[in-house]
């Protein structure tokens, strides 16, 4: 009898930012920032990106996608503030069968 063991891991990605700061945004005007997402594995990495708050002033332009091994994509985040105040939110990037990220 032989015991076989294996450890598996899902897709891994890296982000070029851990935080996005839009600074001062004119009210009711679109302001764009970009975040690069890169596959760091030998299998496809399927992702879904969204903000924590359902009613957010930030919108993710490319909410869903698949990264091929080593592929890099840019996700556009648009901010449209509807009043004068300080806003904050969390961008969730969920990796199917992998480690999730927050920005």
N, CA and C atoms as an extended XYZ file, in Angstrom:
309
Properties=species:S:1:pos:R:3:atomname:S:1:resname:S:1:resid:I:1 pbc="F F F"
N         0.834       -1.176        0.000 N   UNK     1
C         0.000        0.000        0.000 CA  UNK     1
C         0.887        1.252        0.000 C   UNK     1
N         0.482        2.207       -0.813 N   UNK     2
C         1.217        3.474       -0.904 CA  UNK     2
C         0.246        4.606       -0.601 C   UNK     2
N         0.639        5.485        0.288 N   UNK     3
C        -0.152        6.687        0.567 CA  UNK     3
C         0.311        7.801       -0.341 C   UNK     3
N        -0.623        8.388       -1.024 N   UNK     4
C        -0.308        9.515       -1.899 CA  UNK     4
C        -0.865       10.789       -1.281 C   UNK     4
N        -0.104       11.851       -1.342 N   UNK     5
C        -0.537       13.143       -0.805 CA  UNK     5
C        -0.211       14.233       -1.820 C   UNK     5
N        -1.056       15.228       -1.830 N   UNK     6
C        -0.803       16.372       -2.719 CA  UNK     6
C        -1.429       17.614       -2.103 C   UNK     6
N        -0.818       18.725       -2.323 N   UNK     7
C        -1.385       20.013       -1.941 CA  UNK     7
C        -1.724       20.750       -3.229 C   UNK     7
N        -2.912       21.278       -3.269 N   UNK     8
C        -3.296       22.035       -4.469 CA  UNK     8
C        -3.573       23.472       -4.072 C   UNK     8
N        -3.453       24.350       -5.031 N   UNK     9
C        -3.786       25.748       -4.799 CA  UNK     9
C        -4.471       26.294       -6.037 C   UNK     9
N        -5.358       27.226       -5.794 N   UNK    10
C        -6.104       27.821       -6.894 CA  UNK    10
C        -5.329       28.953       -7.539 C   UNK    10
N        -5.989       29.669       -8.418 N   UNK    11
C        -5.351       30.773       -9.127 CA  UNK    11
C        -4.864       31.861       -8.169 C   UNK    11
N        -3.760       32.472       -8.529 N   UNK    12
C        -3.217       33.599       -7.766 CA  UNK    12
C        -3.100       34.799       -8.690 C   UNK    12
N        -3.372       35.958       -8.121 N   UNK    13
C        -3.240       37.198       -8.877 CA  UNK    13
C        -2.430       38.200       -8.069 C   UNK    13
N        -1.944       39.212       -8.746 N   UNK    14
C        -1.312       40.341       -8.065 CA  UNK    14
C        -1.981       41.615       -8.563 C   UNK    14
N        -1.963       42.640       -7.724 N   UNK    15
C        -2.528       43.948       -8.049 CA  UNK    15
C        -1.420       44.989       -7.981 C   UNK    15
N        -1.483       46.001       -8.826 N   UNK    16
C        -0.449       47.032       -8.791 CA  UNK    16
C        -0.719       48.120       -7.749 C   UNK    16
N        -1.895       48.093       -7.112 N   UNK    17
C        -2.224       49.040       -6.043 CA  UNK    17
C        -2.877       48.299       -4.883 C   UNK    17
N        -2.584       48.729       -3.676 N   UNK    18
C        -3.302       48.207       -2.511 CA  UNK    18
C        -4.343       49.215       -2.047 C   UNK    18
N        -4.272       50.423       -2.619 N   UNK    19
C        -5.218       51.490       -2.271 CA  UNK    19
C        -5.363       52.420       -3.468 C   UNK    19
N        -6.572       52.911       -3.692 N   UNK    20
C        -6.823       53.919       -4.720 CA  UNK    20
C        -7.306       55.185       -4.021 C   UNK    20
N        -6.664       56.309       -4.337 N   UNK    21
C        -7.059       57.581       -3.744 CA  UNK    21
C        -7.441       58.522       -4.880 C   UNK    21
N        -8.689       58.885       -4.940 N   UNK    22
C        -9.185       59.755       -6.000 CA  UNK    22
C        -8.972       61.232       -5.677 C   UNK    22
N        -8.519       61.530       -4.454 N   UNK    23
C        -8.313       62.900       -3.994 CA  UNK    23
C        -9.589       63.723       -4.149 C   UNK    23
N        -9.447       64.983       -4.542 N   UNK    24
C       -10.616       65.852       -4.701 CA  UNK    24
C       -11.303       65.570       -6.036 C   UNK    24
N       -12.576       65.248       -5.980 N   UNK    25
C       -13.358       64.920       -7.165 CA  UNK    25
C       -14.467       65.961       -7.319 C   UNK    25
N       -14.556       66.626       -8.464 N   UNK    26
C       -15.668       67.553       -8.674 CA  UNK    26
C       -17.010       66.819       -8.603 C   UNK    26
N       -17.967       67.415       -7.940 N   UNK    27
C       -19.283       66.801       -7.784 CA  UNK    27
C       -19.928       66.592       -9.158 C   UNK    27
N       -20.516       65.426       -9.341 N   UNK    28
C       -21.261       65.017      -10.542 CA  UNK    28
C       -20.409       64.946      -11.811 C   UNK    28
N       -19.099       64.804      -11.647 N   UNK    29
C       -18.200       64.592      -12.793 CA  UNK    29
C       -17.500       63.254      -12.620 C   UNK    29
N       -17.343       62.523      -13.715 N   UNK    30
C       -16.656       61.236      -13.664 CA  UNK    30
C       -15.157       61.437      -13.498 C   UNK    30
N       -14.571       60.687      -12.572 N   UNK    31
C       -13.121       60.648      -12.385 CA  UNK    31
C       -12.720       59.186      -12.448 C   UNK    31
N       -11.725       58.871      -13.274 N   UNK    32
C       -11.317       57.483      -13.504 CA  UNK    32
C        -9.964       57.194      -12.872 C   UNK    32
N        -9.845       56.012      -12.329 N   UNK    33
C        -8.571       55.460      -11.885 CA  UNK    33
C        -8.499       54.040      -12.433 C   UNK    33
N        -7.293       53.513      -12.521 N   UNK    34
C        -7.095       52.170      -13.066 CA  UNK    34
C        -6.343       51.315      -12.059 C   UNK    34
N        -6.653       50.048      -12.094 N   UNK    35
C        -5.903       49.083      -11.302 CA  UNK    35
C        -5.552       47.917      -12.224 C   UNK    35
N        -4.291       47.489      -12.171 N   UNK    36
C        -3.857       46.361      -13.003 CA  UNK    36
C        -3.932       45.083      -12.187 C   UNK    36
N        -4.480       44.072      -12.820 N   UNK    37
C        -4.617       42.754      -12.209 CA  UNK    37
C        -3.841       41.779      -13.094 C   UNK    37
N        -2.975       40.960      -12.465 N   UNK    38
C        -2.131       40.052      -13.237 CA  UNK    38
C        -2.225       38.643      -12.668 C   UNK    38
N        -2.360       37.676      -13.568 N   UNK    39
C        -2.368       36.263      -13.183 CA  UNK    39
C        -0.941       35.835      -12.869 C   UNK    39
N        -0.777       35.201      -11.715 N   UNK    40
C         0.544       34.749      -11.275 CA  UNK    40
C         0.595       33.220      -11.196 C   UNK    40
N        -0.176       32.550      -12.066 N   UNK    41
C        -0.242       31.098      -11.990 CA  UNK    41
C        -0.295       30.489      -13.384 C   UNK    41
N        -0.297       29.180      -13.407 N   UNK    42
C        -0.286       28.445      -14.675 CA  UNK    42
C        -1.672       27.993      -15.118 C   UNK    42
N        -2.709       28.484      -14.445 N   UNK    43
C        -4.085       28.151      -14.829 CA  UNK    43
C        -4.881       29.446      -14.977 C   UNK    43
N        -6.026       29.364      -15.632 N   UNK    44
C        -6.875       30.548      -15.785 CA  UNK    44
C        -7.348       31.049      -14.423 C   UNK    44
N        -7.447       32.362      -14.304 N   UNK    45
C        -7.944       32.989      -13.076 CA  UNK    45
C        -9.202       33.784      -13.428 C   UNK    45
N       -10.333       33.292      -12.978 N   UNK    46
C       -11.607       33.973      -13.221 CA  UNK    46
C       -11.875       34.914      -12.050 C   UNK    46
N       -12.195       36.179      -12.358 N   UNK    47
C       -12.408       37.154      -11.291 CA  UNK    47
C       -13.740       37.886      -11.454 C   UNK    47
N       -14.230       38.385      -10.332 N   UNK    48
C       -15.383       39.273      -10.280 CA  UNK    48
C       -15.004       40.416       -9.344 C   UNK    48
N       -15.216       41.653       -9.790 N   UNK    49
C       -14.851       42.837       -9.007 CA  UNK    49
C       -16.096       43.668       -8.726 C   UNK    49
N       -16.225       44.114       -7.478 N   UNK    50
C       -17.377       44.926       -7.091 CA  UNK    50
C       -17.043       45.701       -5.822 C   UNK    50
N       -17.827       46.736       -5.551 N   UNK    51
C       -17.637       47.521       -4.337 CA  UNK    51
C       -18.440       46.914       -3.189 C   UNK    51
N       -17.959       47.145       -1.976 N   UNK    52
C       -18.633       46.611       -0.787 CA  UNK    52
C       -20.039       47.177       -0.650 C   UNK    52
N       -20.149       48.492       -0.819 N   UNK    53
C       -21.453       49.140       -0.696 CA  UNK    53
C       -22.226       49.026       -1.996 C   UNK    53
N       -23.425       48.511       -1.915 N   UNK    54
C       -24.244       48.331       -3.118 CA  UNK    54
C       -24.536       49.672       -3.789 C   UNK    54
N       -24.889       50.680       -3.001 N   UNK    55
C       -25.124       52.035       -3.523 CA  UNK    55
C       -23.848       52.842       -3.312 C   UNK    55
N       -22.920       52.738       -4.232 N   UNK    56
C       -21.613       53.365       -4.105 CA  UNK    56
C       -21.424       54.429       -5.177 C   UNK    56
N       -20.579       55.411       -4.882 N   UNK    57
C       -20.244       56.414       -5.895 CA  UNK    57
C       -19.201       55.869       -6.867 C   UNK    57
N       -18.622       54.708       -6.549 N   UNK    58
C       -17.654       54.060       -7.435 CA  UNK    58
C       -18.319       52.936       -8.207 C   UNK    58
N       -17.959       52.824       -9.467 N   UNK    59
C       -18.467       51.751      -10.327 CA  UNK    59
C       -17.274       51.068      -10.998 C   UNK    59
N       -17.325       49.754      -11.056 N   UNK    60
C       -16.289       48.968      -11.718 CA  UNK    60
C       -16.708       48.765      -13.160 C   UNK    60
N       -15.845       49.156      -14.099 N   UNK    61
C       -16.186       49.062      -15.515 CA  UNK    61
C       -16.093       47.623      -16.047 C   UNK    61
N       -15.063       46.887      -15.680 N   UNK    62
C       -14.895       45.498      -16.132 CA  UNK    62
C       -15.087       44.596      -14.922 C   UNK    62
N       -16.333       44.312      -14.592 N   UNK    63
C       -16.668       43.590      -13.360 CA  UNK    63
C       -16.268       42.118      -13.377 C   UNK    63
N       -16.181       41.526      -14.543 N   UNK    64
C       -15.939       40.091      -14.626 CA  UNK    64
C       -14.962       39.808      -15.763 C   UNK    64
N       -14.109       38.826      -15.552 N   UNK    65
C       -13.183       38.459      -16.617 CA  UNK    65
C       -12.404       37.208      -16.268 C   UNK    65
N       -11.650       36.753      -17.237 N   UNK    66
C       -10.771       35.599      -17.066 CA  UNK    66
C        -9.384       35.990      -17.527 C   UNK    66
N        -8.413       35.757      -16.658 N   UNK    67
C        -7.010       35.999      -16.998 CA  UNK    67
C        -6.354       34.680      -17.368 C   UNK    67
N        -5.730       34.648      -18.511 N   UNK    68
C        -4.939       33.484      -18.912 CA  UNK    68
C        -3.639       33.499      -18.100 C   UNK    68
N        -2.928       32.380      -18.029 N   UNK    69
C        -1.668       32.349      -17.280 CA  UNK    69
C        -0.720       33.477      -17.716 C   UNK    69
N        -0.265       34.273      -16.738 N   UNK    70
C         0.658       35.377      -16.998 CA  UNK    70
C         0.021       36.622      -17.584 C   UNK    70
N        -1.274       36.580      -17.899 N   UNK    71
C        -1.948       37.723      -18.527 CA  UNK    71
C        -2.199       38.838      -17.512 C   UNK    71
N        -2.202       40.072      -18.022 N   UNK    72
C        -2.474       41.256      -17.209 CA  UNK    72
C        -3.598       42.054      -17.858 C   UNK    72
N        -4.532       42.536      -17.045 N   UNK    73
C        -5.621       43.375      -17.532 CA  UNK    73
C        -5.720       44.612      -16.658 C   UNK    73
N        -6.317       45.639      -17.224 N   UNK    74
C        -6.568       46.865      -16.488 CA  UNK    74
C        -8.054       46.983      -16.221 C   UNK    74
N        -8.388       47.242      -14.971 N   UNK    75
C        -9.774       47.456      -14.573 CA  UNK    75
C        -9.957       48.941      -14.307 C   UNK    75
N       -10.939       49.549      -14.961 N   UNK    76
C       -11.238       50.961      -14.750 CA  UNK    76
C       -12.260       51.103      -13.634 C   UNK    76
N       -11.979       52.032      -12.730 N   UNK    77
C       -12.904       52.363      -11.647 CA  UNK    77
C       -13.302       53.819      -11.858 C   UNK    77
N       -14.608       54.078      -11.931 N   UNK    78
C       -15.091       55.444      -12.133 CA  UNK    78
C       -15.758       55.923      -10.844 C   UNK    78
N       -15.445       57.148      -10.480 N   UNK    79
C       -16.030       57.780       -9.299 CA  UNK    79
C       -16.901       58.941       -9.768 C   UNK    79
N       -18.117       59.006       -9.254 N   UNK    80
C       -19.014       60.118       -9.549 CA  UNK    80
C       -19.688       60.512       -8.235 C   UNK    80
N       -19.093       61.494       -7.555 N   UNK    81
C       -19.595       61.932       -6.252 CA  UNK    81
C       -20.871       62.739       -6.443 C   UNK    81
N       -21.871       62.455       -5.613 N   UNK    82
C       -23.156       63.130       -5.755 CA  UNK    82
C       -23.371       64.232       -4.714 C   UNK    82
N       -22.395       64.420       -3.829 N   UNK    83
C       -22.466       65.525       -2.883 CA  UNK    83
C       -21.072       65.791       -2.330 C   UNK    83
N       -20.928       66.907       -1.619 N   UNK    84
C       -19.638       67.307       -1.080 CA  UNK    84
C       -19.465       66.685        0.304 C   UNK    84
N       -18.644       65.662        0.379 N   UNK    85
C       -18.296       65.012        1.638 CA  UNK    85
C       -17.178       64.019        1.360 C   UNK    85
N       -16.649       63.399        2.399 N   UNK    86
C       -15.624       62.380        2.234 CA  UNK    86
C       -16.302       61.026        2.052 C   UNK    86
N       -15.883       60.299        1.034 N   UNK    87
C       -16.433       58.972        0.742 CA  UNK    87
C       -15.331       57.929        0.862 C   UNK    87
N       -15.716       56.721        1.217 N   UNK    88
C       -14.791       55.591        1.175 CA  UNK    88
C       -15.587       54.318        0.913 C   UNK    88
N       -14.906       53.346        0.352 N   UNK    89
C       -15.522       52.063        0.050 CA  UNK    89
C       -14.398       51.046       -0.110 C   UNK    89
N       -14.756       49.805       -0.282 N   UNK    90
C       -13.784       48.732       -0.479 CA  UNK    90
C       -14.089       48.048       -1.803 C   UNK    90
N       -13.047       47.869       -2.617 N   UNK    91
C       -13.169       47.131       -3.867 CA  UNK    91
C       -12.816       45.678       -3.580 C   UNK    91
N       -13.755       44.787       -3.824 N   UNK    92
C       -13.526       43.349       -3.648 CA  UNK    92
C       -13.220       42.741       -5.012 C   UNK    92
N       -12.174       41.938       -5.055 N   UNK    93
C       -11.858       41.174       -6.262 CA  UNK    93
C       -11.868       39.710       -5.839 C   UNK    93
N       -12.905       39.017       -6.280 N   UNK    94
C       -13.101       37.613       -5.910 CA  UNK    94
C       -12.494       36.740       -7.008 C   UNK    94
N       -11.612       35.841       -6.617 N   UNK    95
C       -10.973       34.917       -7.558 CA  UNK    95
C       -11.616       33.550       -7.375 C   UNK    95
N       -12.235       33.048       -8.427 N   UNK    96
C       -12.902       31.748       -8.367 CA  UNK    96
C       -11.879       30.657       -8.014 C   UNK    96
N       -12.100       29.988       -6.888 N   UNK    97
C       -11.210       28.925       -6.385 CA  UNK    97
C        -9.835       29.425       -5.995 C   UNK    97
N        -9.709       30.714       -5.704 N   UNK    98
C        -8.421       31.285       -5.316 CA  UNK    98
C        -8.561       32.239       -4.143 C   UNK    98
N        -7.517       32.990       -3.877 N   UNK    99
C        -7.503       33.959       -2.789 CA  UNK    99
C        -8.122       35.271       -3.251 C   UNK    99
N        -9.027       35.808       -2.455 N   UNK   100
C        -9.685       37.070       -2.772 CA  UNK   100
C        -8.793       38.243       -2.362 C   UNK   100
N        -9.019       39.396       -2.990 N   UNK   101
C        -8.250       40.612       -2.710 CA  UNK   101
C        -9.201       41.749       -2.375 C   UNK   101
N        -8.710       42.702       -1.580 N   UNK   102
C        -9.449       43.926       -1.277 CA  UNK   102
C        -8.541       45.115       -1.519 C   UNK   102
N        -9.147       46.188       -2.060 N   UNK   103
C        -8.423       47.443       -2.295 CA  UNK   103
C        -9.201       48.543       -1.632 C   UNK   103
